Coordinates of C-alpha atoms and ligand atoms in Angstrom, one line a residue:
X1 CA -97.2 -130.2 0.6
X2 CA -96.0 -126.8 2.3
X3 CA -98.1 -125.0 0.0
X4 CA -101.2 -127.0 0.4
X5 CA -101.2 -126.9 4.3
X6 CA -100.6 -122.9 4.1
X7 CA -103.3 -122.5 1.8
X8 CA -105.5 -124.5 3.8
X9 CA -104.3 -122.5 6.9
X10 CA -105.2 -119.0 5.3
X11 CA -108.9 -120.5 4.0
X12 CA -109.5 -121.1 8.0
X13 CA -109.3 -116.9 8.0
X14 CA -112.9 -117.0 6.2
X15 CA -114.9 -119.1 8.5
X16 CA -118.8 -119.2 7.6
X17 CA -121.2 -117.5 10.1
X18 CA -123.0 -119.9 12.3
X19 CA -125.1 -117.1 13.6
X20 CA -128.8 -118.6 13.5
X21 CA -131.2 -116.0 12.1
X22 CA -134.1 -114.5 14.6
X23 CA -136.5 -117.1 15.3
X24 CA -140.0 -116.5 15.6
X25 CA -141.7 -119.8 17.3
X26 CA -145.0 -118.7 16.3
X27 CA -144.6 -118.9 12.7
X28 CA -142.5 -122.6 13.2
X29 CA -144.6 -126.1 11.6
X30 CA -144.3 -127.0 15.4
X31 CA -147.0 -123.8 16.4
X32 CA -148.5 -124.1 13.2
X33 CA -149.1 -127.6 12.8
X34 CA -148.4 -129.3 16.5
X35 CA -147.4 -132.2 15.4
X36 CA -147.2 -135.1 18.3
X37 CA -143.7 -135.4 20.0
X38 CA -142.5 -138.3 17.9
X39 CA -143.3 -136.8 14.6
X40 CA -141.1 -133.4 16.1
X41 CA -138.3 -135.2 16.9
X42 CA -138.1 -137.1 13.5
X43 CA -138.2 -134.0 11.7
X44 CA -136.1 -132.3 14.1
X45 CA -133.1 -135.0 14.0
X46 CA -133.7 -135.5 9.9
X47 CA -134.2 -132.3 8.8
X48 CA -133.7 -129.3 10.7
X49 CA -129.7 -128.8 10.4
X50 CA -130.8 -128.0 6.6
X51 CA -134.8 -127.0 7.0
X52 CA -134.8 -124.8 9.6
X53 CA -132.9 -121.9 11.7
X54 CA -132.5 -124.6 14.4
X55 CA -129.1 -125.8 12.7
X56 CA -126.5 -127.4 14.9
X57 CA -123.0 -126.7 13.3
X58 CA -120.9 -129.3 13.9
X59 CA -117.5 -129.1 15.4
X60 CA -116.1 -130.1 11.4
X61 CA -117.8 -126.5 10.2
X62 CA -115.0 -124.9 11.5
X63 CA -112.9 -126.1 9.5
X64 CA -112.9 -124.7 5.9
X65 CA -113.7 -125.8 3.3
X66 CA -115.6 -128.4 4.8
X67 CA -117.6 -125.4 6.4
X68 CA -118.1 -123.5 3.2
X69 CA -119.9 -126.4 1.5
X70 CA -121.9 -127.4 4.6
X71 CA -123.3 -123.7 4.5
X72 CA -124.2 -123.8 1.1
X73 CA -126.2 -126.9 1.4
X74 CA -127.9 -125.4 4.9
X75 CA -128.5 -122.1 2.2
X76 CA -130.3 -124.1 -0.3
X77 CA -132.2 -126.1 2.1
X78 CA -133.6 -123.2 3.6
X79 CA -134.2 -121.7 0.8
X80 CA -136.4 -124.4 -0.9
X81 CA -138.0 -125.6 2.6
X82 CA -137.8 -123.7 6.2
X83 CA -139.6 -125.3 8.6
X84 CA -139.4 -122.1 10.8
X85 CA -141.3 -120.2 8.8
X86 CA -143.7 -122.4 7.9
X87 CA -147.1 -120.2 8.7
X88 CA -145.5 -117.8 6.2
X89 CA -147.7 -119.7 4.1
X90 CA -151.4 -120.6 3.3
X91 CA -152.7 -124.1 3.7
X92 CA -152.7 -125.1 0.2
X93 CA -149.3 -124.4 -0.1
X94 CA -148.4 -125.9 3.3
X95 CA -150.2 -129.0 2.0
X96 CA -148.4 -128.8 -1.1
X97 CA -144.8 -128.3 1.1
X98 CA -146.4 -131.6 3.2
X99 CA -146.6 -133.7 0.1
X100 CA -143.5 -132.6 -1.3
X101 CA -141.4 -133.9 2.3
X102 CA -143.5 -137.0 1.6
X103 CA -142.1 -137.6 -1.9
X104 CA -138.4 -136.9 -0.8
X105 CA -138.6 -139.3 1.9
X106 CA -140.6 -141.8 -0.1
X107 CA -137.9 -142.3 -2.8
X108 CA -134.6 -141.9 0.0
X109 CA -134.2 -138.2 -1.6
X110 CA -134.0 -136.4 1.9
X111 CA -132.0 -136.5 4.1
X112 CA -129.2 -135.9 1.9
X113 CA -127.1 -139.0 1.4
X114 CA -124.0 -137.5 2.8
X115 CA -125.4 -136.1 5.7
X116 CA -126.4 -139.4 6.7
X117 CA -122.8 -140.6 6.7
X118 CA -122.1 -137.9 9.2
X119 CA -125.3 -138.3 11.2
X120 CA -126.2 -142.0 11.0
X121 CA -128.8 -140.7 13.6
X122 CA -130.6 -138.7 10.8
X123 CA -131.7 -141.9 8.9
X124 CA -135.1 -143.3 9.4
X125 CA -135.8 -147.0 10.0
X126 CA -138.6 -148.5 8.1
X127 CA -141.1 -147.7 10.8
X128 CA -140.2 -144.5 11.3
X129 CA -140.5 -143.3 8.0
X130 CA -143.9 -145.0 7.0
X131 CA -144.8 -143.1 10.2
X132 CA -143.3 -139.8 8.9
X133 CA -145.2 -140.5 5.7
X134 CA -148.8 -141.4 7.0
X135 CA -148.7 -137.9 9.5
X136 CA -147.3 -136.1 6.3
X137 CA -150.3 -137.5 4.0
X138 CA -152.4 -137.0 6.7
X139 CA -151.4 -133.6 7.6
X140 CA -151.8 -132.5 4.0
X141 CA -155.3 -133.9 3.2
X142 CA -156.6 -132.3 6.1
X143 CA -155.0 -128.8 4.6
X144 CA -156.6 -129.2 1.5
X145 CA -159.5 -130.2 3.0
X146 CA -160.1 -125.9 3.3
X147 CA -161.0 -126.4 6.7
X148 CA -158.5 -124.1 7.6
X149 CA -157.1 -122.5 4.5
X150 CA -160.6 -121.7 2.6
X151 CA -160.7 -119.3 5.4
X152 CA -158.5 -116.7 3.7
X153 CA -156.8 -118.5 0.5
X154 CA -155.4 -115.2 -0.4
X155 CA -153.8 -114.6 2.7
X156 CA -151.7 -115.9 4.8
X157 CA -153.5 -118.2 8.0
X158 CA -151.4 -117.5 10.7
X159 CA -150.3 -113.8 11.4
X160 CA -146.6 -113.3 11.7
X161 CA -146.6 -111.3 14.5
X162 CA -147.1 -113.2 18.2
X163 CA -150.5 -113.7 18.7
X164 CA -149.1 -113.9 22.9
X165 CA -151.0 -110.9 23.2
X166 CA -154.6 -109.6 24.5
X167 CA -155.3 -107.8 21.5
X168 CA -154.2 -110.3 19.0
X169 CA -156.1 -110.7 15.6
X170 CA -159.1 -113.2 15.8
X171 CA -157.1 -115.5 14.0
X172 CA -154.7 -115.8 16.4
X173 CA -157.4 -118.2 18.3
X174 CA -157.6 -120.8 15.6
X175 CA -153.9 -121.5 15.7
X176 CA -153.5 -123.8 18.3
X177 CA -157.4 -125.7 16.6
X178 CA -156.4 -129.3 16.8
X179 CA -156.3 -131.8 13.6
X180 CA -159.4 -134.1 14.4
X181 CA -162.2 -131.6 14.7
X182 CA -165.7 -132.5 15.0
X183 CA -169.2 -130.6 15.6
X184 CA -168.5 -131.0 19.1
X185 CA -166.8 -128.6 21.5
X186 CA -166.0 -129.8 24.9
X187 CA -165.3 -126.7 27.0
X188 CA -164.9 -127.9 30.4
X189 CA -163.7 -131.5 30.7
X190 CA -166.3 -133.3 33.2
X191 CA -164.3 -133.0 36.2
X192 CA -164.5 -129.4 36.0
X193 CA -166.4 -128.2 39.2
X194 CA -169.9 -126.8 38.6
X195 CA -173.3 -127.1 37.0
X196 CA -172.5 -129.2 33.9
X197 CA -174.3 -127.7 30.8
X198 CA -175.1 -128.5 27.5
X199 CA -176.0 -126.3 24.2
X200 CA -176.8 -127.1 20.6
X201 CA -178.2 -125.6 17.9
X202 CA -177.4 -125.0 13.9
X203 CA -175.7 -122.3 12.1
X204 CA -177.9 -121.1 9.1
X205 CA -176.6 -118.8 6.0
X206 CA -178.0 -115.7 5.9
X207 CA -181.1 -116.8 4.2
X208 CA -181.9 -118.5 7.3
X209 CA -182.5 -121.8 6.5
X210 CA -179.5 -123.1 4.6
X211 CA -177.8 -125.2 6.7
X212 CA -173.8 -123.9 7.0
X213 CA -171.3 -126.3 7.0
X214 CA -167.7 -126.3 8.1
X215 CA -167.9 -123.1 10.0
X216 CA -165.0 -123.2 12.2
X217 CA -165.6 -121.9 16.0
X218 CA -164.1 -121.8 19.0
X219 CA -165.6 -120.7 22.2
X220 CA -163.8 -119.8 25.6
X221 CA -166.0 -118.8 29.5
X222 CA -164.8 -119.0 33.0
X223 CA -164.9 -120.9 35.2
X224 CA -166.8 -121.0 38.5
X225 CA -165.0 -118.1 40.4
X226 CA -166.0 -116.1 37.0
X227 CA -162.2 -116.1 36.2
X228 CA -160.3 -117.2 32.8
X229 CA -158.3 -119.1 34.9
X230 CA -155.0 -120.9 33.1
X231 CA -153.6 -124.2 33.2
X232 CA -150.3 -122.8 33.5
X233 CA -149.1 -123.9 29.9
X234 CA -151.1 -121.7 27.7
X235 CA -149.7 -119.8 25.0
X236 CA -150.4 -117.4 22.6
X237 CA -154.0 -116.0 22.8
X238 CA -154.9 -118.6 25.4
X239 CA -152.8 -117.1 28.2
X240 CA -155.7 -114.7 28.3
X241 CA -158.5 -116.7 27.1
X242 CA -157.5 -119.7 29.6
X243 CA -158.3 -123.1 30.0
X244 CA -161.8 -123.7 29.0
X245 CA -162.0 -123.2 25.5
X246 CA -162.7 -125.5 22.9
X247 CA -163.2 -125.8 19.1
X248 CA -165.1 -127.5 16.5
X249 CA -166.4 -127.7 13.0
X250 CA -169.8 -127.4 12.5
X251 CA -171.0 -130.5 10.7
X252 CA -173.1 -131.4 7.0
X253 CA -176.3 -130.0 8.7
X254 CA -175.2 -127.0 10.1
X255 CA -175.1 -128.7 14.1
X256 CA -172.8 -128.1 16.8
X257 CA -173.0 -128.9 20.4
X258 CA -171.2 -127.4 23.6
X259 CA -170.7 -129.7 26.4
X260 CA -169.7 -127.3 29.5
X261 CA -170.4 -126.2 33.0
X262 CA -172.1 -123.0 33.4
X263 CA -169.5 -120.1 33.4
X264 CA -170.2 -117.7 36.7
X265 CA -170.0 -113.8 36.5
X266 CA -166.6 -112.0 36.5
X267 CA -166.0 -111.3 40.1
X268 CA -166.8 -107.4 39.7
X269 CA -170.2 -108.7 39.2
X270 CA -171.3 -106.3 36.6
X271 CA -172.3 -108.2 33.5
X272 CA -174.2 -111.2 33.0
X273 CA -172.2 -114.5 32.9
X274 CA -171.6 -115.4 29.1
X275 CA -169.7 -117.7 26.6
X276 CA -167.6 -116.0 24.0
X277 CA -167.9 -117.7 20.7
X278 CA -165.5 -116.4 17.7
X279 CA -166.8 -118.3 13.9
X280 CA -164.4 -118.4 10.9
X281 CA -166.4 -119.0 8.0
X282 CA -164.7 -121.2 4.9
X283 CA -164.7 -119.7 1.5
X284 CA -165.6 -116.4 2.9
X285 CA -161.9 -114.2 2.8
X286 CA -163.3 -112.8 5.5
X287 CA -161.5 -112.7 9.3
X288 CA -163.2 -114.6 12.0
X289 CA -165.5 -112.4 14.1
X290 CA -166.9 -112.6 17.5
X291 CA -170.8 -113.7 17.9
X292 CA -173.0 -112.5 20.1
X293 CA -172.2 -113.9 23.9
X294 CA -174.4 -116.9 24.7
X295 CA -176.0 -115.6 27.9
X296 CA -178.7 -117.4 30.8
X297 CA -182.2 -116.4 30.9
X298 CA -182.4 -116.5 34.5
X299 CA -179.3 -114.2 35.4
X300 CA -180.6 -111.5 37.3
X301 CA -177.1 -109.7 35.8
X302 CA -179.1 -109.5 32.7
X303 CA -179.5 -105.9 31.3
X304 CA -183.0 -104.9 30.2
X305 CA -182.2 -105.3 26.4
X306 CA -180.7 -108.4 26.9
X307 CA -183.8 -109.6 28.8
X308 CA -185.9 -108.6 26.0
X309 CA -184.0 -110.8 23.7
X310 CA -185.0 -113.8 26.2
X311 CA -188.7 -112.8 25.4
X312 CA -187.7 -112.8 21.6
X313 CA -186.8 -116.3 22.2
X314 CA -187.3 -118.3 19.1
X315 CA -184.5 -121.0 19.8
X316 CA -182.5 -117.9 17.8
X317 CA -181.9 -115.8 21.2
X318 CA -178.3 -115.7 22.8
X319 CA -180.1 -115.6 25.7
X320 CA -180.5 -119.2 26.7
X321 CA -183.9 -120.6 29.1
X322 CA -181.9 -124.1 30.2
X323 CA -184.2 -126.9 31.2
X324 CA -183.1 -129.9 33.1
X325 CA -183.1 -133.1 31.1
X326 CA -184.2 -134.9 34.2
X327 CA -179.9 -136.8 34.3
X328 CA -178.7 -133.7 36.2
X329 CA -177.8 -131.5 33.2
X330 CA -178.9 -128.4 31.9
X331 CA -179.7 -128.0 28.4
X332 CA -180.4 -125.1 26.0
X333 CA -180.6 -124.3 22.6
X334 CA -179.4 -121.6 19.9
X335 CA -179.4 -121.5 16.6
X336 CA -177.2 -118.9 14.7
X337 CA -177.7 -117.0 11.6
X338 CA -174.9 -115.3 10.5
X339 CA -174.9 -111.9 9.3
Ligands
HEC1 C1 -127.8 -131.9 4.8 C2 -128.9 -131.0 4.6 C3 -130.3 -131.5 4.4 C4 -131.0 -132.3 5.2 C5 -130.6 -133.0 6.5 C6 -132.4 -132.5 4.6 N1 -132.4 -131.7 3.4 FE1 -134.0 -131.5 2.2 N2 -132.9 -130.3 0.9 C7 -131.5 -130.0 1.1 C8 -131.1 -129.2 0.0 C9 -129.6 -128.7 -0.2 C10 -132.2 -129.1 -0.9 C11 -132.2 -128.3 -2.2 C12 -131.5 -129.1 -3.3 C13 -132.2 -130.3 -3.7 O1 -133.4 -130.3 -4.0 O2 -131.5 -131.4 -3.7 C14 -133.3 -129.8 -0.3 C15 -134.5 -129.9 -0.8 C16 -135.6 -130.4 -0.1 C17 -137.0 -130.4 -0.6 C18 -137.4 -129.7 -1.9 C19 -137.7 -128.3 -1.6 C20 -138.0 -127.5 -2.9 O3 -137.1 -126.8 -3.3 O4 -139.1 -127.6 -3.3 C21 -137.8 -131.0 0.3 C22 -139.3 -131.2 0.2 C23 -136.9 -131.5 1.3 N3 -135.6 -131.1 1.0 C24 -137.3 -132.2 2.4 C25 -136.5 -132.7 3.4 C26 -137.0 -133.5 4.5 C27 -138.4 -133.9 4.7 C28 -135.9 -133.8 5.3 C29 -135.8 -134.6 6.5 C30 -136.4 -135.9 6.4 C31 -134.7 -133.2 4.6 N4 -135.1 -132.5 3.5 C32 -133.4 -133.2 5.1 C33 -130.8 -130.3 2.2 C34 -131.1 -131.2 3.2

């Protein structure tokens, strides 16, 4: 008995490192994914002690060689599933990751049966986990549906690095793109003060006339003090590109459609007011790039080349003439080629 109790007494010399490795938030499945609350916390409570470097070392850790086995488990987690790295990887394999949490939970693999006796708060109830499941499925199929991933299947999606910074990469503006896209971007929601606008057009291929599908695109203006002013809860790229931004998928026929108000100036007055548009084209490898700046016909801010693109105007200019629709809104038209 002696001999037991001093050799447990000189294991508690080695205790395990409960140091939690740099996090980057950016590259999390939270950032990458932005699940709704409830889905966050059930992974968060079920998972991230072993999937994650969020693990919360219980008191018992300390005590070795309790400790020891409870690290190796975290170690092996993380190594075959780390939620905090999740943008590490390209959508097929996130989808792929996805479907594999979804078959662990499905057949009561994860979480590990004896970490549920010592966190009976880890277990799902029935409704949780069909819940879990359905956002999982959900999550995945809209992965693999490349309207992310087809973007750049050789490379990664999400840059590692912050994209909280002015100069980002382009791609740093898809990260926040929400899960139910459609052809629609609403910029400024209608209580936004000003001149409410609307835009539509078609992206072509570069032929011209075939329509382009799935093109991703996100668009961002100021408001009517000719400001990119925030919310106050932006992050990433947003905390420069502000509140009214919006993105969308363009649909089967090419369309897309920008509900708005008109954007004003920036207050130095110098250039012509304008909508910034950034596409992504699937299947491409290529980065997302900037478009040509929708811009108004009757600016007087125009320059003289961009008023001889308004002359050019075959419904192709990014020089938009509005008309009223006779309801109080202004409408234009663009379609887009891209190059
Ligand atoms: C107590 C720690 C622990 C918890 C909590 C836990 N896991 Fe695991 N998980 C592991 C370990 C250890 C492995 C690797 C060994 C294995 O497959 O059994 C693993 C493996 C996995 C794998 C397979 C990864 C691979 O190698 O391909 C998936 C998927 C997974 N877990 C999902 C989950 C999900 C989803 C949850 C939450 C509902 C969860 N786990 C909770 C410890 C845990």
């Amino acid at each position: 008995m002696p001999l037991l109790l001093g050799l447990l007494l000189v294991l508690q010399a080695f205790p395990i490192d409960q140091n939690l490795p740099k996090d980057n938030p950016f590259e999390s499945l939270n950032q990458t994914l932005d699940p709704p609350d409830d889905i966050s916390n059930l992974l968060q409570n079920a998972c991230y002690d072993c999937h994650s470097y969020q693990t919360q070392y219980p008191w018992y850790t300390r005590i070795q060689p309790i400790g020891w086995w409870i690290q190796h488990h975290v170690r092996e987690g993380r190594e075959g599933l780390n939620f905090s790295t999740f943008s590490q990887w390209n959508a097929v394999i996130q989808a792929d990751i996805l479907r594999h949490c979804a078959k662990m939970l499905k057949n009561e693999k994860m979480p590990l049966q004896s970490y549920l006796r010592m966190h009976p708060e880890a277990q799902l109830d029935a409704r949780q986990q069909t819940r879990l499941l359905e956002w999982l499925n959900k999550q995945a199929e809209f992965l693999e549906s490349g309207a992310v991933n087809l973007a750049a299947p050789h490379q990664q999606i999400l840059p590692s690095d912050t994209c909280d910074n002015k100069n980002a990469s382009l791609r740093c503006c898809f990260v926040q793109i929400p899960e139910d896209l459609n052809s629609v971007l609403v910029i400024a929601p209608p209580d936004e003060p000003g001149q409410r606008i609307k835009i539509t057009g078609h992206f072509y291929a570069r032929d011209g006339k075939t329509p382009y599908a799935n093109v991703l695109i996100y668009a961002y203006q100021t408001d009517t003090s000719g400001r990119y002013t925030q919310r106050g809860d932006e992050t990433g790229l947003l905390r420069w590109h502000g509140r009214l931004h919006a993105w969308a998928r363009t649909d089967k026929t090419g369309r897309y459609e920008i509900q708005t108000i008109r954007p004003a100036a920036y207050p130095g007055r110098k250039n012509a007011a304008h909508i910034h548009m950034v596409v992504w084209e699937p299947g491409s490898g290529a980065e997302p790039y900037y478009i040509q700046d929708f811009l108004f016909a009757d600016d007087p801010l125009l320059s003289a080349k961009e008023q001889q693109d308004v002359r050019n105007n075959t419904g192709r200019s990014p020089v938009l003439t509005m008309k009223a629709d006779g309801q109080g809104l202004s409408v234009g038209r663009r379609d887009i080629i891209l190059k």
